[in-house]
């Protein structure tokens, strides 16, 4: 077919024919080969979009009026937006669509599909009554979909969906059918309600009778049951009281046994606790002994050892020092003894010489000794005056006052010194001083 179109129209004319503006439902694209191989010029037709939304491909088929037939028996059908599309995925259906609708607009394609669906819809309506169409819409829609799809497939169009939204007529026939059905249903409902009330009254009376009989029988059975209950309860009470008394005795016995066991356990616990306390005390004693040994004994032993070493060292030092002092004392004593001996020998010689002098000079020698000691005597007499901080002189109103008085007093004491010496020694210094010296 494509080759025939190429030879009849030529490559350029075919291309221009295929480029007709078909809108969103059909827009072919042609791929060209060289002009000497026209058999390989193949149009690349992408899958056309589906007729959805407000596109021109969506329609509402409504059969036109045909006089009395439409007014009497033919209802008006309102499909719920039936949808059709050009099947672009199937190459055969796409080629058929190209053959059928090449050069046509979207409105023309939609009109063809509309005419097809309307024709099949009328044909199916001719074989069905209005009641069947009204009551079984699903069956009517399926038959229209099935019959119309076969013809539309041959045109390259597939039916996506077809459903009835509404059915009505101008003579209110369908509404009258509904009224009759409604009246019948209401009549059946009233009859059913009356029969139900009758049956309910009969059943209610029977139920009351059965209720009274059942109540009496129930009371009789309840009395019997109460009697049996009281008898069995008395027997059960005796048994229960007996068992309760036994249980109380058993409970008291068990309480006593339990207390005894608890006491034994408590005693054992106390024994264990005391044993543990003893063990803890022993461990504490051992710990304290170790601590005492570590903190006191060992330091004390170390200190004792240190003191012993120090005492031995000090002892050795003292011994050596004593030996040195003894040696020093011995040597000092020897030196002193030698010095004393030498001094004694010198004094003895001096005394011998003094004795010889005394024998030669006699009173003069004694006087010389006295004169030699007089300064010492004067010093001893005036010594207390040198240590006096304050001297208070009392005057009787005549004589000198002040330092002269003190000097006079001292000189007076010194002038009386020879008399004192004479009274003590029996030697008069003034007499010895006036006598001539006698020599041996």
Short mmCIF file of C-alpha atoms in Angstrom, two decimals:
data_model
loop_
_atom_site.label_atom_id
_atom_site.label_comp_id
_atom_site.label_asym_id
_atom_site.label_seq_id
_atom_site.Cartn_x
_atom_site.Cartn_y
_atom_site.Cartn_z
CA UNK A 1 0.00 0.00 0.00
CA UNK A 2 2.81 2.43 0.90
CA UNK A 3 4.60 1.60 -2.34
CA UNK A 4 1.43 2.23 -4.37
CA UNK A 5 0.96 5.59 -2.70
CA UNK A 6 4.57 6.48 -3.47
CA UNK A 7 4.23 5.59 -7.17
CA UNK A 8 0.88 7.37 -7.49
CA UNK A 9 1.61 10.56 -5.58
CA UNK A 10 5.39 10.72 -5.60
CA UNK A 11 7.64 11.15 -2.60
CA UNK A 12 7.04 14.88 -2.15
CA UNK A 13 3.26 14.72 -2.56
CA UNK A 14 3.04 11.78 -0.13
CA UNK A 15 5.13 13.67 2.40
CA UNK A 16 2.93 16.73 2.09
CA UNK A 17 -0.21 14.58 2.43
CA UNK A 18 1.12 12.96 5.56
CA UNK A 19 1.97 16.34 7.05
CA UNK A 20 -1.72 17.36 7.19
CA UNK A 21 -2.50 19.03 10.53
CA UNK A 22 -4.44 16.36 12.41
CA UNK A 23 -4.10 17.96 15.86
CA UNK A 24 -3.13 16.08 19.02
CA UNK A 25 -4.95 12.90 17.97
CA UNK A 26 -2.78 12.13 14.96
CA UNK A 27 0.54 13.72 13.93
CA UNK A 28 2.67 11.42 11.70
CA UNK A 29 6.39 11.94 11.10
CA UNK A 30 8.01 10.73 7.84
CA UNK A 31 11.56 9.47 7.48
CA UNK A 32 12.83 9.94 3.87
CA UNK A 33 15.11 7.61 1.91
CA UNK A 34 16.83 8.46 -1.42
CA UNK A 35 14.42 9.04 -4.36
CA UNK A 36 15.62 5.99 -6.27
CA UNK A 37 14.45 3.62 -3.49
CA UNK A 38 10.79 4.64 -2.99
CA UNK A 39 9.80 1.27 -1.56
CA UNK A 40 11.82 2.05 1.61
CA UNK A 41 10.07 5.33 2.39
CA UNK A 42 8.37 4.35 5.64
CA UNK A 43 6.41 6.85 7.71
CA UNK A 44 7.39 6.70 11.42
CA UNK A 45 4.07 7.16 13.15
CA UNK A 46 4.37 7.61 16.92
CA UNK A 47 1.54 6.39 19.12
CA UNK A 48 -1.20 9.03 18.93
CA UNK A 49 -2.55 10.38 22.21
CA UNK A 50 -5.75 9.11 23.77
CA UNK A 51 -8.96 11.12 23.33
CA UNK A 52 -9.34 12.32 26.95
CA UNK A 53 -10.47 15.46 28.73
CA UNK A 54 -12.08 18.20 26.70
CA UNK A 55 -10.56 17.03 23.39
CA UNK A 56 -12.81 16.74 20.31
CA UNK A 57 -12.57 12.94 20.46
CA UNK A 58 -14.86 12.83 23.57
CA UNK A 59 -18.60 12.66 22.72
CA UNK A 60 -22.05 11.94 24.13
CA UNK A 61 -23.96 9.78 21.65
CA UNK A 62 -27.66 10.55 21.67
CA UNK A 63 -29.84 9.01 18.97
CA UNK A 64 -31.91 11.57 17.08
CA UNK A 65 -35.67 11.66 17.37
CA UNK A 66 -37.61 9.48 14.92
CA UNK A 67 -41.18 10.47 15.59
CA UNK A 68 -43.48 8.19 17.55
CA UNK A 69 -40.89 5.43 18.13
CA UNK A 70 -38.60 7.66 20.04
CA UNK A 71 -41.42 9.27 21.97
CA UNK A 72 -43.00 6.01 23.03
CA UNK A 73 -40.37 3.41 23.59
CA UNK A 74 -36.87 4.73 22.88
CA UNK A 75 -35.14 6.12 25.99
CA UNK A 76 -32.46 8.80 25.90
CA UNK A 77 -29.04 7.39 26.87
CA UNK A 78 -26.28 9.48 28.40
CA UNK A 79 -22.99 7.56 28.45
CA UNK A 80 -20.53 8.64 31.13
CA UNK A 81 -17.87 10.15 28.85
CA UNK A 82 -16.95 7.18 26.57
CA UNK A 83 -13.28 7.28 25.59
CA UNK A 84 -11.63 6.03 22.36
CA UNK A 85 -8.09 6.30 21.04
CA UNK A 86 -6.05 5.43 17.96
CA UNK A 87 -3.99 2.37 18.84
CA UNK A 88 -0.44 3.39 17.96
CA UNK A 89 1.31 0.43 19.62
CA UNK A 90 -0.17 -2.09 17.16
CA UNK A 91 1.37 -1.65 13.69
CA UNK A 92 -1.58 -3.24 11.88
CA UNK A 93 -4.14 -1.02 13.65
CA UNK A 94 -1.88 2.00 13.06
CA UNK A 95 -1.72 1.18 9.32
CA UNK A 96 -5.51 0.75 9.23
CA UNK A 97 -5.95 4.13 10.94
CA UNK A 98 -3.63 5.69 8.38
CA UNK A 99 -5.69 4.21 5.56
CA UNK A 100 -9.02 5.27 7.12
CA UNK A 101 -8.23 8.72 8.47
CA UNK A 102 -5.34 9.99 6.34
CA UNK A 103 -6.12 13.61 5.49
CA UNK A 104 -9.02 13.89 7.95
CA UNK A 105 -9.32 16.29 10.86
CA UNK A 106 -9.91 15.36 14.49
CA UNK A 107 -13.55 16.41 14.24
CA UNK A 108 -14.07 14.11 11.26
CA UNK A 109 -12.39 11.20 13.06
CA UNK A 110 -14.51 11.82 16.17
CA UNK A 111 -17.67 12.01 14.02
CA UNK A 112 -16.86 8.66 12.38
CA UNK A 113 -16.36 7.03 15.79
CA UNK A 114 -19.56 8.68 17.03
CA UNK A 115 -21.59 7.38 14.08
CA UNK A 116 -20.22 3.88 14.63
CA UNK A 117 -21.10 3.83 18.35
CA UNK A 118 -24.57 5.29 17.69
CA UNK A 119 -25.32 2.67 15.05
CA UNK A 120 -24.35 -0.23 17.29
CA UNK A 121 -26.22 1.37 20.19
CA UNK A 122 -29.44 1.57 18.13
CA UNK A 123 -29.01 -2.03 16.92
CA UNK A 124 -28.65 -3.31 20.48
CA UNK A 125 -31.59 -1.19 21.73
CA UNK A 126 -33.80 -2.83 19.04
CA UNK A 127 -33.26 -6.24 20.66
CA UNK A 128 -33.85 -5.12 24.28
CA UNK A 129 -36.87 -3.77 26.09
CA UNK A 130 -36.85 -0.52 28.00
CA UNK A 131 -37.12 -2.44 31.28
CA UNK A 132 -34.08 -4.53 30.38
CA UNK A 133 -32.06 -1.46 29.46
CA UNK A 134 -33.16 0.33 32.65
CA UNK A 135 -32.62 -2.61 35.00
CA UNK A 136 -29.45 -4.06 33.47
CA UNK A 137 -27.28 -1.15 32.38
CA UNK A 138 -24.09 -3.17 32.75
CA UNK A 139 -25.30 -5.73 30.21
CA UNK A 140 -26.25 -3.01 27.72
CA UNK A 141 -22.87 -1.26 28.12
CA UNK A 142 -20.94 -4.53 27.72
CA UNK A 143 -22.84 -5.41 24.51
CA UNK A 144 -22.25 -1.94 23.01
CA UNK A 145 -18.57 -2.12 24.00
CA UNK A 146 -18.18 -5.63 22.58
CA UNK A 147 -19.97 -5.01 19.24
CA UNK A 148 -18.55 -1.53 18.62
CA UNK A 149 -14.99 -2.52 19.53
CA UNK A 150 -14.81 -5.08 16.70
CA UNK A 151 -15.72 -2.48 14.04
CA UNK A 152 -13.57 0.27 15.55
CA UNK A 153 -10.56 -2.06 15.75
CA UNK A 154 -10.78 -2.52 11.99
CA UNK A 155 -10.49 1.28 11.74
CA UNK A 156 -7.43 1.37 14.01
CA UNK A 157 -9.44 2.76 16.98
CA UNK A 158 -9.80 1.03 20.33
CA UNK A 159 -12.56 1.75 22.85
CA UNK A 160 -11.08 2.56 26.25
CA UNK A 161 -14.33 2.82 28.26
CA UNK A 162 -18.11 2.98 27.70
CA UNK A 163 -20.58 3.23 30.58
CA UNK A 164 -24.14 4.61 30.93
CA UNK A 165 -24.58 7.56 33.24
CA UNK A 166 -28.31 8.19 32.88
CA UNK A 167 -31.42 6.82 31.11
CA UNK A 168 -34.67 8.77 30.76
CA UNK A 169 -37.62 9.26 28.34
CA UNK A 170 -40.01 12.09 27.48
CA UNK A 171 -43.21 10.25 28.55
CA UNK A 172 -42.04 9.42 32.12
CA UNK A 173 -42.35 5.74 31.31
CA UNK A 174 -39.36 4.79 33.38
CA UNK A 175 -40.60 6.98 36.21
CA UNK A 176 -44.01 5.28 36.04
CA UNK A 177 -42.31 1.90 36.24
CA UNK A 178 -40.65 3.10 39.38
CA UNK A 179 -43.94 4.35 40.84
CA UNK A 180 -45.71 1.04 40.22
CA UNK A 181 -42.82 -0.81 41.74
CA UNK A 182 -42.78 1.58 44.66
CA UNK A 183 -46.53 1.16 45.24
CA UNK A 184 -46.19 -2.62 45.11
CA UNK A 185 -43.34 -2.50 47.53
CA UNK A 186 -45.27 -0.22 49.89
CA UNK A 187 -48.32 -2.54 49.72
CA UNK A 188 -46.19 -5.56 50.43
CA UNK A 189 -44.60 -3.64 53.26
CA UNK A 190 -47.97 -2.76 54.86
CA UNK A 191 -49.20 -6.35 54.50
CA UNK A 192 -46.00 -7.65 55.92
CA UNK A 193 -46.18 -5.17 58.78
CA UNK A 194 -49.78 -6.23 59.65
CA UNK A 195 -48.91 -9.91 59.49
CA UNK A 196 -45.84 -9.26 61.55
CA UNK A 197 -47.91 -7.45 64.21
CA UNK A 198 -50.44 -10.31 64.27
CA UNK A 199 -47.80 -12.94 64.57
CA UNK A 200 -46.08 -10.80 67.18
CA UNK A 201 -49.29 -10.59 69.30
CA UNK A 202 -49.85 -14.35 69.09
CA UNK A 203 -46.28 -15.06 69.94
CA UNK A 204 -46.36 -12.50 72.74
CA UNK A 205 -49.43 -14.19 74.35
CA UNK A 206 -47.84 -17.60 74.03
CA UNK A 207 -44.67 -16.20 75.41
CA UNK A 208 -46.48 -14.70 78.41
CA UNK A 209 -48.24 -18.03 79.09
CA UNK A 210 -45.03 -19.91 78.78
CA UNK A 211 -43.40 -17.28 80.94
CA UNK A 212 -45.97 -17.73 83.77
CA UNK A 213 -45.74 -21.53 83.56
CA UNK A 214 -42.03 -21.35 83.48
CA UNK A 215 -42.07 -18.93 86.39
CA UNK A 216 -44.17 -21.28 88.55
CA UNK A 217 -42.07 -24.26 87.63
CA UNK A 218 -39.03 -22.20 88.29
CA UNK A 219 -40.30 -21.19 91.73
CA UNK A 220 -41.05 -24.86 92.55
CA UNK A 221 -37.64 -25.85 91.44
CA UNK A 222 -36.16 -22.93 93.35
CA UNK A 223 -37.97 -24.06 96.55
CA UNK A 224 -36.70 -27.60 96.07
CA UNK A 225 -33.29 -26.28 95.36
CA UNK A 226 -33.49 -24.03 98.44
CA UNK A 227 -34.48 -27.02 100.61
CA UNK A 228 -31.71 -29.17 99.21
CA UNK A 229 -29.40 -26.24 99.60
CA UNK A 230 -30.28 -25.75 103.29
CA UNK A 231 -29.87 -29.48 104.05
CA UNK A 232 -26.63 -29.76 102.24
CA UNK A 233 -25.49 -26.46 103.69
CA UNK A 234 -26.13 -27.74 107.25
CA UNK A 235 -24.16 -30.90 106.51
CA UNK A 236 -21.47 -28.86 104.86
CA UNK A 237 -21.40 -26.44 107.79
CA UNK A 238 -20.83 -29.31 110.22
CA UNK A 239 -18.06 -30.66 108.06
CA UNK A 240 -16.65 -27.19 107.48
CA UNK A 241 -16.67 -26.36 111.21
CA UNK A 242 -14.99 -29.68 111.97
CA UNK A 243 -12.40 -29.07 109.31
CA UNK A 244 -12.02 -25.47 110.46
CA UNK A 245 -11.41 -26.60 114.07
CA UNK A 246 -8.92 -29.17 112.86
CA UNK A 247 -7.36 -26.53 110.68
CA UNK A 248 -7.17 -24.11 113.62
CA UNK A 249 -5.50 -26.74 115.79
CA UNK A 250 -3.23 -27.71 112.96
CA UNK A 251 -2.52 -24.04 112.37
CA UNK A 252 -1.65 -23.46 116.02
CA UNK A 253 0.50 -26.58 116.03
CA UNK A 254 2.18 -25.49 112.85
CA UNK A 255 2.65 -22.00 114.30
CA UNK A 256 4.31 -23.51 117.38
CA UNK A 257 6.54 -25.71 115.21
CA UNK A 258 7.34 -22.78 112.99
CA UNK A 259 8.20 -20.61 116.00
CA UNK A 260 10.40 -23.39 117.34
CA UNK A 261 12.14 -23.73 114.00
CA UNK A 262 12.49 -19.98 113.79
CA UNK A 263 13.97 -19.89 117.29
CA UNK A 264 16.38 -22.71 116.40
CA UNK A 265 17.33 -20.90 113.24
CA UNK A 266 17.75 -17.69 115.21
CA UNK A 267 20.00 -19.45 117.74
CA UNK A 268 22.01 -20.96 114.91
CA UNK A 269 22.22 -17.56 113.29
CA UNK A 270 23.43 -16.08 116.59
CA UNK A 271 26.00 -18.88 116.92
CA UNK A 272 27.16 -18.25 113.39
CA UNK A 273 27.19 -14.51 114.02
CA UNK A 274 29.20 -14.98 117.22
CA UNK A 275 31.59 -17.30 115.44
CA UNK A 276 31.93 -14.75 112.71
CA UNK A 277 32.39 -12.01 115.31
CA UNK A 278 35.09 -14.10 117.03
CA UNK A 279 36.74 -14.70 113.68
CA UNK A 280 36.49 -11.02 112.89
CA UNK A 281 37.90 -10.12 116.31
CA UNK A 282 40.75 -12.60 115.86
CA UNK A 283 41.45 -11.14 112.47
CA UNK A 284 41.27 -7.67 113.99
CA UNK A 285 43.67 -8.74 116.79
CA UNK A 286 46.03 -10.24 114.24
CA UNK A 287 45.74 -7.11 112.14
CA UNK A 288 46.39 -4.88 115.15
CA UNK A 289 49.35 -7.05 116.21
CA UNK A 290 50.77 -6.76 112.74
CA UNK A 291 50.01 -3.06 112.75
CA UNK A 292 51.59 -2.74 116.24
CA UNK A 293 54.57 -4.72 115.11
CA UNK A 294 54.84 -2.62 111.97
CA UNK A 295 54.18 0.71 113.65
CA UNK A 296 55.66 0.24 117.20
CA UNK A 297 57.75 -2.87 117.68
CA UNK A 298 59.85 -2.67 114.61
CA UNK A 299 60.43 1.07 114.99
CA UNK A 300 61.08 0.48 118.75
CA UNK A 301 63.52 -2.30 117.94
CA UNK A 302 65.12 -0.08 115.37
CA UNK A 303 65.23 2.77 117.88
CA UNK A 304 66.59 0.40 120.58
CA UNK A 305 69.21 -0.86 118.20
CA UNK A 306 70.01 2.72 117.30
CA UNK A 307 70.17 3.73 120.98
CA UNK A 308 72.32 0.69 121.79
CA UNK A 309 74.69 1.62 119.02
CA UNK A 310 74.65 5.24 120.17
CA UNK A 311 75.11 4.18 123.82
CA UNK A 312 78.00 1.93 122.87
CA UNK A 313 79.49 4.73 120.82
CA UNK A 314 78.91 7.21 123.64
CA UNK A 315 80.30 4.68 126.12
CA UNK A 316 83.38 4.24 124.02
CA UNK A 317 83.61 8.01 123.66
CA UNK A 318 83.18 8.54 127.42
CA UNK A 319 85.70 5.81 128.19
CA UNK A 320 88.16 7.33 125.81
CA UNK A 321 87.34 10.81 127.07
CA UNK A 322 87.66 9.64 130.70
CA UNK A 323 90.92 7.95 129.90
CA UNK A 324 92.07 11.11 128.16
CA UNK A 325 90.90 13.26 131.08
CA UNK A 326 92.50 10.86 133.55
CA UNK A 327 95.68 11.00 131.59
CA UNK A 328 95.34 14.77 131.41
CA UNK A 329 94.59 14.97 135.15
CA UNK A 330 97.47 12.67 135.87
CA UNK A 331 99.77 14.72 133.75
CA UNK A 332 98.29 17.97 135.14
CA UNK A 333 98.60 16.57 138.66
CA UNK A 334 102.15 15.59 137.99
CA UNK A 335 102.78 19.06 136.59
CA UNK A 336 100.96 20.71 139.48
CA UNK A 337 102.75 18.48 141.94
CA UNK A 338 106.00 19.38 140.30
CA UNK A 339 104.97 23.06 140.28
CA UNK A 340 103.77 22.87 143.87
CA UNK A 341 106.95 21.15 144.86
CA UNK A 342 108.99 23.76 143.05
CA UNK A 343 106.83 26.56 144.50
CA UNK A 344 107.07 24.98 147.97
CA UNK A 345 110.78 24.68 147.61
CA UNK A 346 110.95 28.29 146.44
CA UNK A 347 108.64 29.45 149.24
CA UNK A 348 110.62 27.39 151.70
CA UNK A 349 113.76 29.01 150.51
CA UNK A 350 111.99 32.39 150.62
CA UNK A 351 110.66 31.69 154.10
CA UNK A 352 114.10 30.57 155.18
CA UNK A 353 115.51 33.75 153.82
CA UNK A 354 112.71 35.73 155.50
CA UNK A 355 113.41 33.90 158.73
CA UNK A 356 117.01 34.78 158.41
CA UNK A 357 116.02 38.37 157.69
CA UNK A 358 113.57 38.37 160.55
CA UNK A 359 116.34 37.13 162.79
CA UNK A 360 118.51 39.88 161.53
CA UNK A 361 115.99 42.68 161.62
CA UNK A 362 113.33 41.40 164.09
CA UNK A 363 110.93 44.38 164.69
CA UNK A 364 111.86 46.02 161.41
CA UNK A 365 110.88 42.88 159.56
CA UNK A 366 107.58 42.77 161.35
CA UNK A 367 107.01 46.40 160.55
CA UNK A 368 107.82 45.74 156.97
CA UNK A 369 105.21 43.00 156.86
CA UNK A 370 102.65 45.25 158.51
CA UNK A 371 103.35 48.05 156.13
CA UNK A 372 103.05 45.62 153.27
CA UNK A 373 99.57 44.58 154.43
CA UNK A 374 98.29 48.03 155.38
CA UNK A 375 97.16 48.91 151.84
CA UNK A 376 95.15 45.72 151.74
CA UNK A 377 93.59 46.56 155.09
CA UNK A 378 92.77 50.07 153.88
CA UNK A 379 91.29 48.62 150.71
CA UNK A 380 89.08 46.25 152.66
CA UNK A 381 87.94 49.08 154.94
CA UNK A 382 87.08 51.40 152.05
CA UNK A 383 85.60 48.62 149.92
CA UNK A 384 82.02 49.10 151.20
CA UNK A 385 82.22 52.78 150.35
CA UNK A 386 83.00 51.99 146.69
CA UNK A 387 79.82 49.88 146.38
CA UNK A 388 77.58 52.50 148.04
CA UNK A 389 75.15 54.19 145.58
CA UNK A 390 74.26 57.09 147.89
CA UNK A 391 75.83 58.61 151.03
CA UNK A 392 73.77 60.78 153.35
CA UNK A 393 75.81 63.03 155.67
CA UNK A 394 74.18 64.38 158.85
CA UNK A 395 75.73 67.50 160.28
CA UNK A 396 75.30 68.87 163.79
CA UNK A 397 75.73 72.46 162.59
CA UNK A 398 79.51 72.85 163.05
CA UNK A 399 82.34 71.70 160.83
CA UNK A 400 82.70 71.04 157.12
CA UNK A 401 79.89 69.69 154.97
CA UNK A 402 80.00 67.73 151.72
CA UNK A 403 82.91 65.92 150.14
CA UNK A 404 85.37 67.39 152.63
CA UNK A 405 83.36 65.86 155.39
CA UNK A 406 83.55 62.46 153.73
CA UNK A 407 87.28 62.77 153.19
CA UNK A 408 87.75 63.77 156.79
CA UNK A 409 85.78 60.81 157.97
CA UNK A 410 87.90 58.43 155.86
CA UNK A 411 91.13 60.01 157.03
CA UNK A 412 89.91 59.79 160.59
CA UNK A 413 89.29 56.08 160.14
CA UNK A 414 92.78 55.65 158.63
CA UNK A 415 94.39 57.59 161.44
CA UNK A 416 92.91 55.19 163.89
CA UNK A 417 94.29 52.24 161.95
CA UNK A 418 97.66 52.02 163.80
CA UNK A 419 95.82 51.84 167.09
CA UNK A 420 93.73 49.04 165.77
CA UNK A 421 96.79 47.20 164.54
CA UNK A 422 98.48 47.67 167.84
CA UNK A 423 95.51 46.32 169.70
CA UNK A 424 95.42 43.35 167.37
CA UNK A 425 99.13 42.55 167.07
CA UNK A 426 100.63 44.26 170.07
CA UNK A 427 103.07 46.17 167.82
CA UNK A 428 103.03 49.93 167.79
CA UNK A 429 103.86 51.35 164.41
CA UNK A 430 104.76 54.75 165.78
CA UNK A 431 107.17 53.31 168.37
CA UNK A 432 108.82 51.06 165.87
CA UNK A 433 109.15 53.96 163.56
CA UNK A 434 111.03 56.05 166.20
CA UNK A 435 113.33 53.22 167.43
CA UNK A 436 116.61 52.50 165.74
CA UNK A 437 116.87 49.25 163.87
CA UNK A 438 118.66 46.45 165.58
CA UNK A 439 120.78 44.12 163.65
CA UNK A 440 121.91 40.74 164.67
#
